[in-house]
PDB file of C-alpha atoms in Angstrom:
ATOM      1  CA  MET A 334     -17.452 -52.398 -60.925  1.00 44.00           C
ATOM      2  CA  SER A 335     -20.580 -51.182 -62.640  1.00 43.00           C
ATOM      3  CA  VAL A 336     -20.639 -48.270 -65.010  1.00 46.00           C
ATOM      4  CA  GLN A 337     -23.673 -46.049 -64.598  1.00 51.00           C
ATOM      5  CA  GLN A 338     -26.331 -46.972 -67.126  1.00 58.00           C
ATOM      6  CA  SER A 339     -28.722 -44.612 -68.880  1.00 63.00           C
ATOM      7  CA  ALA A 340     -31.262 -44.964 -71.649  1.00 69.00           C
ATOM      8  CA  PHE A 341     -29.780 -45.038 -75.123  1.00 75.00           C
ATOM      9  CA  THR A 342     -31.425 -42.508 -77.403  1.00 71.00           C
ATOM     10  CA  GLY A 343     -29.057 -42.865 -80.348  1.00 75.00           C
ATOM     11  CA  PHE A 344     -25.828 -41.315 -81.525  1.00 81.00           C
ATOM     12  CA  THR A 345     -25.815 -37.656 -82.474  1.00 83.00           C
ATOM     13  CA  ASN A 346     -22.807 -38.416 -84.681  1.00 83.00           C
ATOM     14  CA  PRO A 347     -21.949 -42.147 -84.923  1.00 82.00           C
ATOM     15  CA  VAL A 348     -18.493 -41.320 -86.316  1.00 85.00           C
ATOM     16  CA  ASP A 349     -17.689 -39.341 -83.168  1.00 89.00           C
ATOM     17  CA  PRO A 350     -19.892 -40.535 -80.291  1.00 92.00           C
ATOM     18  CA  THR A 351     -19.671 -38.976 -76.863  1.00 94.00           C
ATOM     19  CA  ALA A 352     -18.600 -41.045 -73.884  1.00 95.00           C
ATOM     20  CA  ALA A 353     -22.153 -40.859 -72.508  1.00 94.00           C
ATOM     21  CA  GLU A 354     -23.624 -42.092 -75.808  1.00 92.00           C
ATOM     22  CA  LEU A 355     -21.131 -44.947 -76.026  1.00 93.00           C
ATOM     23  CA  ARG A 356     -21.806 -45.929 -72.409  1.00 94.00           C
ATOM     24  CA  ALA A 357     -25.592 -45.863 -72.914  1.00 91.00           C
ATOM     25  CA  TRP A 358     -25.291 -47.901 -76.152  1.00 91.00           C
ATOM     26  CA  ALA A 359     -23.029 -50.464 -74.468  1.00 92.00           C
ATOM     27  CA  TYR A 360     -25.827 -51.461 -72.100  1.00 93.00           C
ATOM     28  CA  GLN A 361     -28.369 -51.648 -74.937  1.00 88.00           C
ATOM     29  CA  PRO A 362     -26.224 -52.693 -77.927  1.00 76.00           C
ATOM     30  CA  ASP A 363     -29.084 -54.467 -79.698  1.00 76.00           C
ATOM     31  CA  SER A 364     -30.837 -51.115 -80.117  1.00 71.00           C
ATOM     32  CA  VAL A 365     -28.469 -50.286 -83.005  1.00 67.00           C
ATOM     33  CA  SER A 366     -27.182 -52.832 -85.487  1.00 67.00           C
ATOM     34  CA  LEU A 367     -23.417 -52.665 -85.871  1.00 65.00           C
ATOM     35  CA  GLN A 368     -24.025 -53.244 -89.591  1.00 62.00           C
ATOM     36  CA  SER A 369     -25.743 -49.841 -89.678  1.00 69.00           C
ATOM     37  CA  MET A 370     -22.697 -48.164 -88.147  1.00 74.00           C
ATOM     38  CA  PRO A 371     -19.938 -46.588 -90.244  1.00 76.00           C
ATOM     39  CA  ALA A 372     -17.371 -48.992 -91.673  1.00 78.00           C
ATOM     40  CA  ASP A 373     -14.585 -49.718 -89.181  1.00 88.00           C
ATOM     41  CA  TRP A 374     -16.570 -48.148 -86.333  1.00 89.00           C
ATOM     42  CA  ASP A 375     -14.391 -50.068 -83.887  1.00 91.00           C
ATOM     43  CA  LEU A 376     -11.317 -48.291 -85.264  1.00 91.00           C
ATOM     44  CA  LEU A 377     -13.062 -44.922 -85.017  1.00 91.00           C
ATOM     45  CA  VAL A 378     -14.024 -45.247 -81.350  1.00 94.00           C
ATOM     46  CA  ALA A 379     -10.768 -46.869 -80.169  1.00 95.00           C
ATOM     47  CA  GLY A 380      -9.006 -43.536 -79.686  1.00 93.00           C
ATOM     48  CA  ASP A 381      -7.809 -41.433 -76.793  1.00 94.00           C
ATOM     49  CA  HIS A 382     -11.107 -39.573 -76.252  1.00 95.00           C
ATOM     50  CA  LEU A 383     -13.109 -42.768 -75.525  1.00 97.00           C
ATOM     51  CA  ILE A 384     -10.484 -45.223 -74.276  1.00 97.00           C
ATOM     52  CA  GLY A 385     -11.243 -44.547 -70.604  1.00 97.00           C
ATOM     53  CA  THR A 386     -14.932 -45.276 -71.186  1.00 97.00           C
ATOM     54  CA  LEU A 387     -14.078 -48.411 -73.168  1.00 97.00           C
ATOM     55  CA  ALA A 388     -11.767 -49.597 -70.381  1.00 98.00           C
ATOM     56  CA  ASP A 389     -14.548 -49.108 -67.810  1.00 97.00           C
ATOM     57  CA  LEU A 390     -16.976 -51.050 -70.010  1.00 97.00           C
ATOM     58  CA  ALA A 391     -14.455 -53.870 -70.485  1.00 97.00           C
ATOM     59  CA  LEU A 392     -14.057 -54.100 -66.706  1.00 97.00           C
ATOM     60  CA  ASP A 393     -17.810 -54.504 -66.117  1.00 97.00           C
ATOM     61  CA  PRO A 394     -18.781 -58.191 -66.480  1.00 95.00           C
ATOM     62  CA  ARG A 395     -22.470 -57.158 -66.702  1.00 95.00           C
ATOM     63  CA  CYS A 396     -21.946 -54.938 -69.740  1.00 95.00           C
ATOM     64  CA  PRO A 397     -23.522 -56.545 -72.839  1.00 94.00           C
ATOM     65  CA  ALA A 398     -20.970 -54.825 -75.120  1.00 93.00           C
ATOM     66  CA  ARG A 399     -18.014 -55.824 -72.974  1.00 95.00           C
ATOM     67  CA  ARG A 400     -16.379 -57.932 -75.679  1.00 94.00           C
ATOM     68  CA  PHE A 401     -16.630 -55.003 -78.099  1.00 94.00           C
ATOM     69  CA  ALA A 402     -14.945 -52.750 -75.516  1.00 96.00           C
ATOM     70  CA  LEU A 403     -12.207 -55.331 -74.981  1.00 97.00           C
ATOM     71  CA  HIS A 404     -11.753 -55.563 -78.751  1.00 96.00           C
ATOM     72  CA  CYS A 405     -11.289 -51.774 -78.852  1.00 97.00           C
ATOM     73  CA  LEU A 406      -8.658 -52.028 -76.105  1.00 98.00           C
ATOM     74  CA  HIS A 407      -6.753 -54.468 -78.317  1.00 98.00           C
ATOM     75  CA  ILE A 408      -6.930 -52.020 -81.226  1.00 97.00           C
ATOM     76  CA  TYR A 409      -5.733 -49.177 -79.006  1.00 97.00           C
ATOM     77  CA  ALA A 410      -2.804 -51.192 -77.644  1.00 98.00           C
ATOM     78  CA  ALA A 411      -1.760 -52.334 -81.117  1.00 97.00           C
ATOM     79  CA  ASP A 412      -2.008 -48.826 -82.541  1.00 96.00           C
ATOM     80  CA  THR A 413       0.040 -47.461 -79.657  1.00 96.00           C
ATOM     81  CA  VAL A 414       2.836 -50.007 -80.013  1.00 96.00           C
ATOM     82  CA  ARG A 415       2.869 -50.176 -83.832  1.00 95.00           C
ATOM     83  CA  THR A 416       3.398 -46.407 -84.040  1.00 95.00           C
ATOM     84  CA  ASN A 417       6.147 -46.531 -81.412  1.00 94.00           C
ATOM     85  CA  PHE A 418       3.919 -44.564 -79.013  1.00 93.00           C
ATOM     86  CA  ARG A 419       3.262 -41.710 -81.450  1.00 93.00           C
ATOM     87  CA  ALA A 420      -0.475 -42.432 -81.891  1.00 93.00           C
ATOM     88  CA  HIS A 421      -1.205 -42.623 -78.163  1.00 93.00           C
ATOM     89  CA  PRO A 422       0.812 -41.841 -75.032  1.00 93.00           C
ATOM     90  CA  LYS A 423       2.799 -44.711 -73.538  1.00 94.00           C
ATOM     91  CA  ARG A 424       1.816 -43.658 -70.012  1.00 95.00           C
ATOM     92  CA  ARG A 425      -1.899 -43.867 -70.880  1.00 96.00           C
ATOM     93  CA  LEU A 426      -1.481 -47.408 -72.196  1.00 97.00           C
ATOM     94  CA  ARG A 427       0.520 -48.401 -69.107  1.00 97.00           C
ATOM     95  CA  LYS A 428      -2.196 -46.929 -66.867  1.00 97.00           C
ATOM     96  CA  LEU A 429      -4.842 -48.992 -68.699  1.00 98.00           C
ATOM     97  CA  VAL A 430      -2.706 -52.116 -68.329  1.00 98.00           C
ATOM     98  CA  GLU A 431      -2.208 -51.497 -64.606  1.00 98.00           C
ATOM     99  CA  GLN A 432      -5.940 -50.876 -64.159  1.00 97.00           C
ATOM    100  CA  ALA A 433      -6.791 -54.140 -65.956  1.00 97.00           C
ATOM    101  CA  GLU A 434      -4.282 -56.040 -63.825  1.00 98.00           C
ATOM    102  CA  ALA A 435      -5.556 -54.572 -60.566  1.00 97.00           C
ATOM    103  CA  ARG A 436      -9.309 -54.571 -61.161  1.00 96.00           C
ATOM    104  CA  GLY A 437      -9.952 -56.877 -64.082  1.00 95.00           C
ATOM    105  CA  ASP A 438     -10.979 -60.473 -64.394  1.00 96.00           C
ATOM    106  CA  ASP A 439      -9.131 -63.127 -66.401  1.00 96.00           C
ATOM    107  CA  LEU A 440     -10.015 -61.567 -69.781  1.00 95.00           C
ATOM    108  CA  ASN A 441      -8.796 -58.131 -68.717  1.00 97.00           C
ATOM    109  CA  ARG A 442      -5.633 -59.507 -67.133  1.00 97.00           C
ATOM    110  CA  GLN A 443      -4.942 -61.511 -70.272  1.00 97.00           C
ATOM    111  CA  TRP A 444      -5.283 -58.342 -72.374  1.00 98.00           C
ATOM    112  CA  ALA A 445      -2.851 -56.628 -69.975  1.00 98.00           C
ATOM    113  CA  TYR A 446      -0.388 -59.522 -70.200  1.00 98.00           C
ATOM    114  CA  ASN A 447      -0.562 -59.611 -74.006  1.00 98.00           C
ATOM    115  CA  THR A 448      -0.165 -55.839 -74.172  1.00 98.00           C
ATOM    116  CA  ARG A 449       2.944 -56.007 -71.993  1.00 97.00           C
ATOM    117  CA  MET A 450       4.261 -58.762 -74.262  1.00 97.00           C
ATOM    118  CA  LEU A 451       3.553 -56.639 -77.348  1.00 97.00           C
ATOM    119  CA  ILE A 452       5.382 -53.673 -75.825  1.00 96.00           C
ATOM    120  CA  ALA A 453       8.385 -55.898 -75.129  1.00 96.00           C
ATOM    121  CA  ARG A 454       8.158 -57.753 -78.431  1.00 96.00           C
ATOM    122  CA  PRO A 455       6.410 -55.747 -81.159  1.00 96.00           C
ATOM    123  CA  ASP A 456       7.025 -58.685 -83.533  1.00 95.00           C
ATOM    124  CA  LEU A 457       4.100 -60.422 -81.777  1.00 95.00           C
ATOM    125  CA  PHE A 458       1.731 -58.077 -83.602  1.00 96.00           C
ATOM    126  CA  ASN A 459      -0.717 -59.844 -85.900  1.00 96.00           C
ATOM    127  CA  TYR A 460      -3.409 -57.698 -87.502  1.00 96.00           C
ATOM    128  CA  HIS A 461      -6.086 -60.388 -87.280  1.00 96.00           C
ATOM    129  CA  ASP A 462      -5.452 -60.968 -83.559  1.00 97.00           C
ATOM    130  CA  TRP A 463      -5.149 -57.352 -82.464  1.00 97.00           C
ATOM    131  CA  CYS A 464      -7.376 -55.408 -84.877  1.00 95.00           C
ATOM    132  CA  GLU A 465      -9.951 -57.889 -86.164  1.00 94.00           C
ATOM    133  CA  GLY A 466     -10.913 -59.439 -82.837  1.00 94.00           C
ATOM    134  CA  GLY A 467      -8.862 -62.642 -82.975  1.00 96.00           C
ATOM    135  CA  LEU A 468      -7.631 -62.357 -79.386  1.00 97.00           C
ATOM    136  CA  VAL A 469     -11.145 -61.614 -78.156  1.00 96.00           C
ATOM    137  CA  ARG A 470     -12.732 -64.547 -79.997  1.00 95.00           C
ATOM    138  CA  ASN A 471      -9.841 -66.892 -79.219  1.00 95.00           C
ATOM    139  CA  PRO A 472      -8.295 -65.654 -75.934  1.00 94.00           C
ATOM    140  CA  ARG A 473      -4.772 -66.883 -75.313  1.00 94.00           C
ATOM    141  CA  LYS A 474      -1.498 -65.684 -73.851  1.00 95.00           C
ATOM    142  CA  LEU A 475       1.036 -64.593 -76.419  1.00 94.00           C
ATOM    143  CA  GLY A 476       4.693 -65.529 -76.326  1.00 84.00           C
ATOM    144  CA  SER A 477       4.373 -68.241 -73.701  1.00 66.00           C
TER     145      SER A 477
END
């Protein structure tokens, strides 16, 4: 799957980017240094309004910012489970998991597996792994 690409012209509001801006940036991520972005930008964009875009980007193996998108999916899953599904709807997370299982590669399916494990066993949550990129940098199946 390939997400439509367009020229990145910058973020109107980096704290609250649009889906189109995030998508355009994802295919030209070197055009903006992440160090110039607001602190915890990953936490800011990993919310309900952009999670569909992030999931699409994570599914596209040609997307240069794919690992960032996958990292945001980890944050979203952790936030959903840690708040007992108050931060984000359980059905939305399940839909993302099913999409990753059906259309994703090994990295996406591993995220889906780990998310299912986290739902079943919230004690598997580790902030470093889920929110600081540990499971993206060091992919592994949890609880096996």
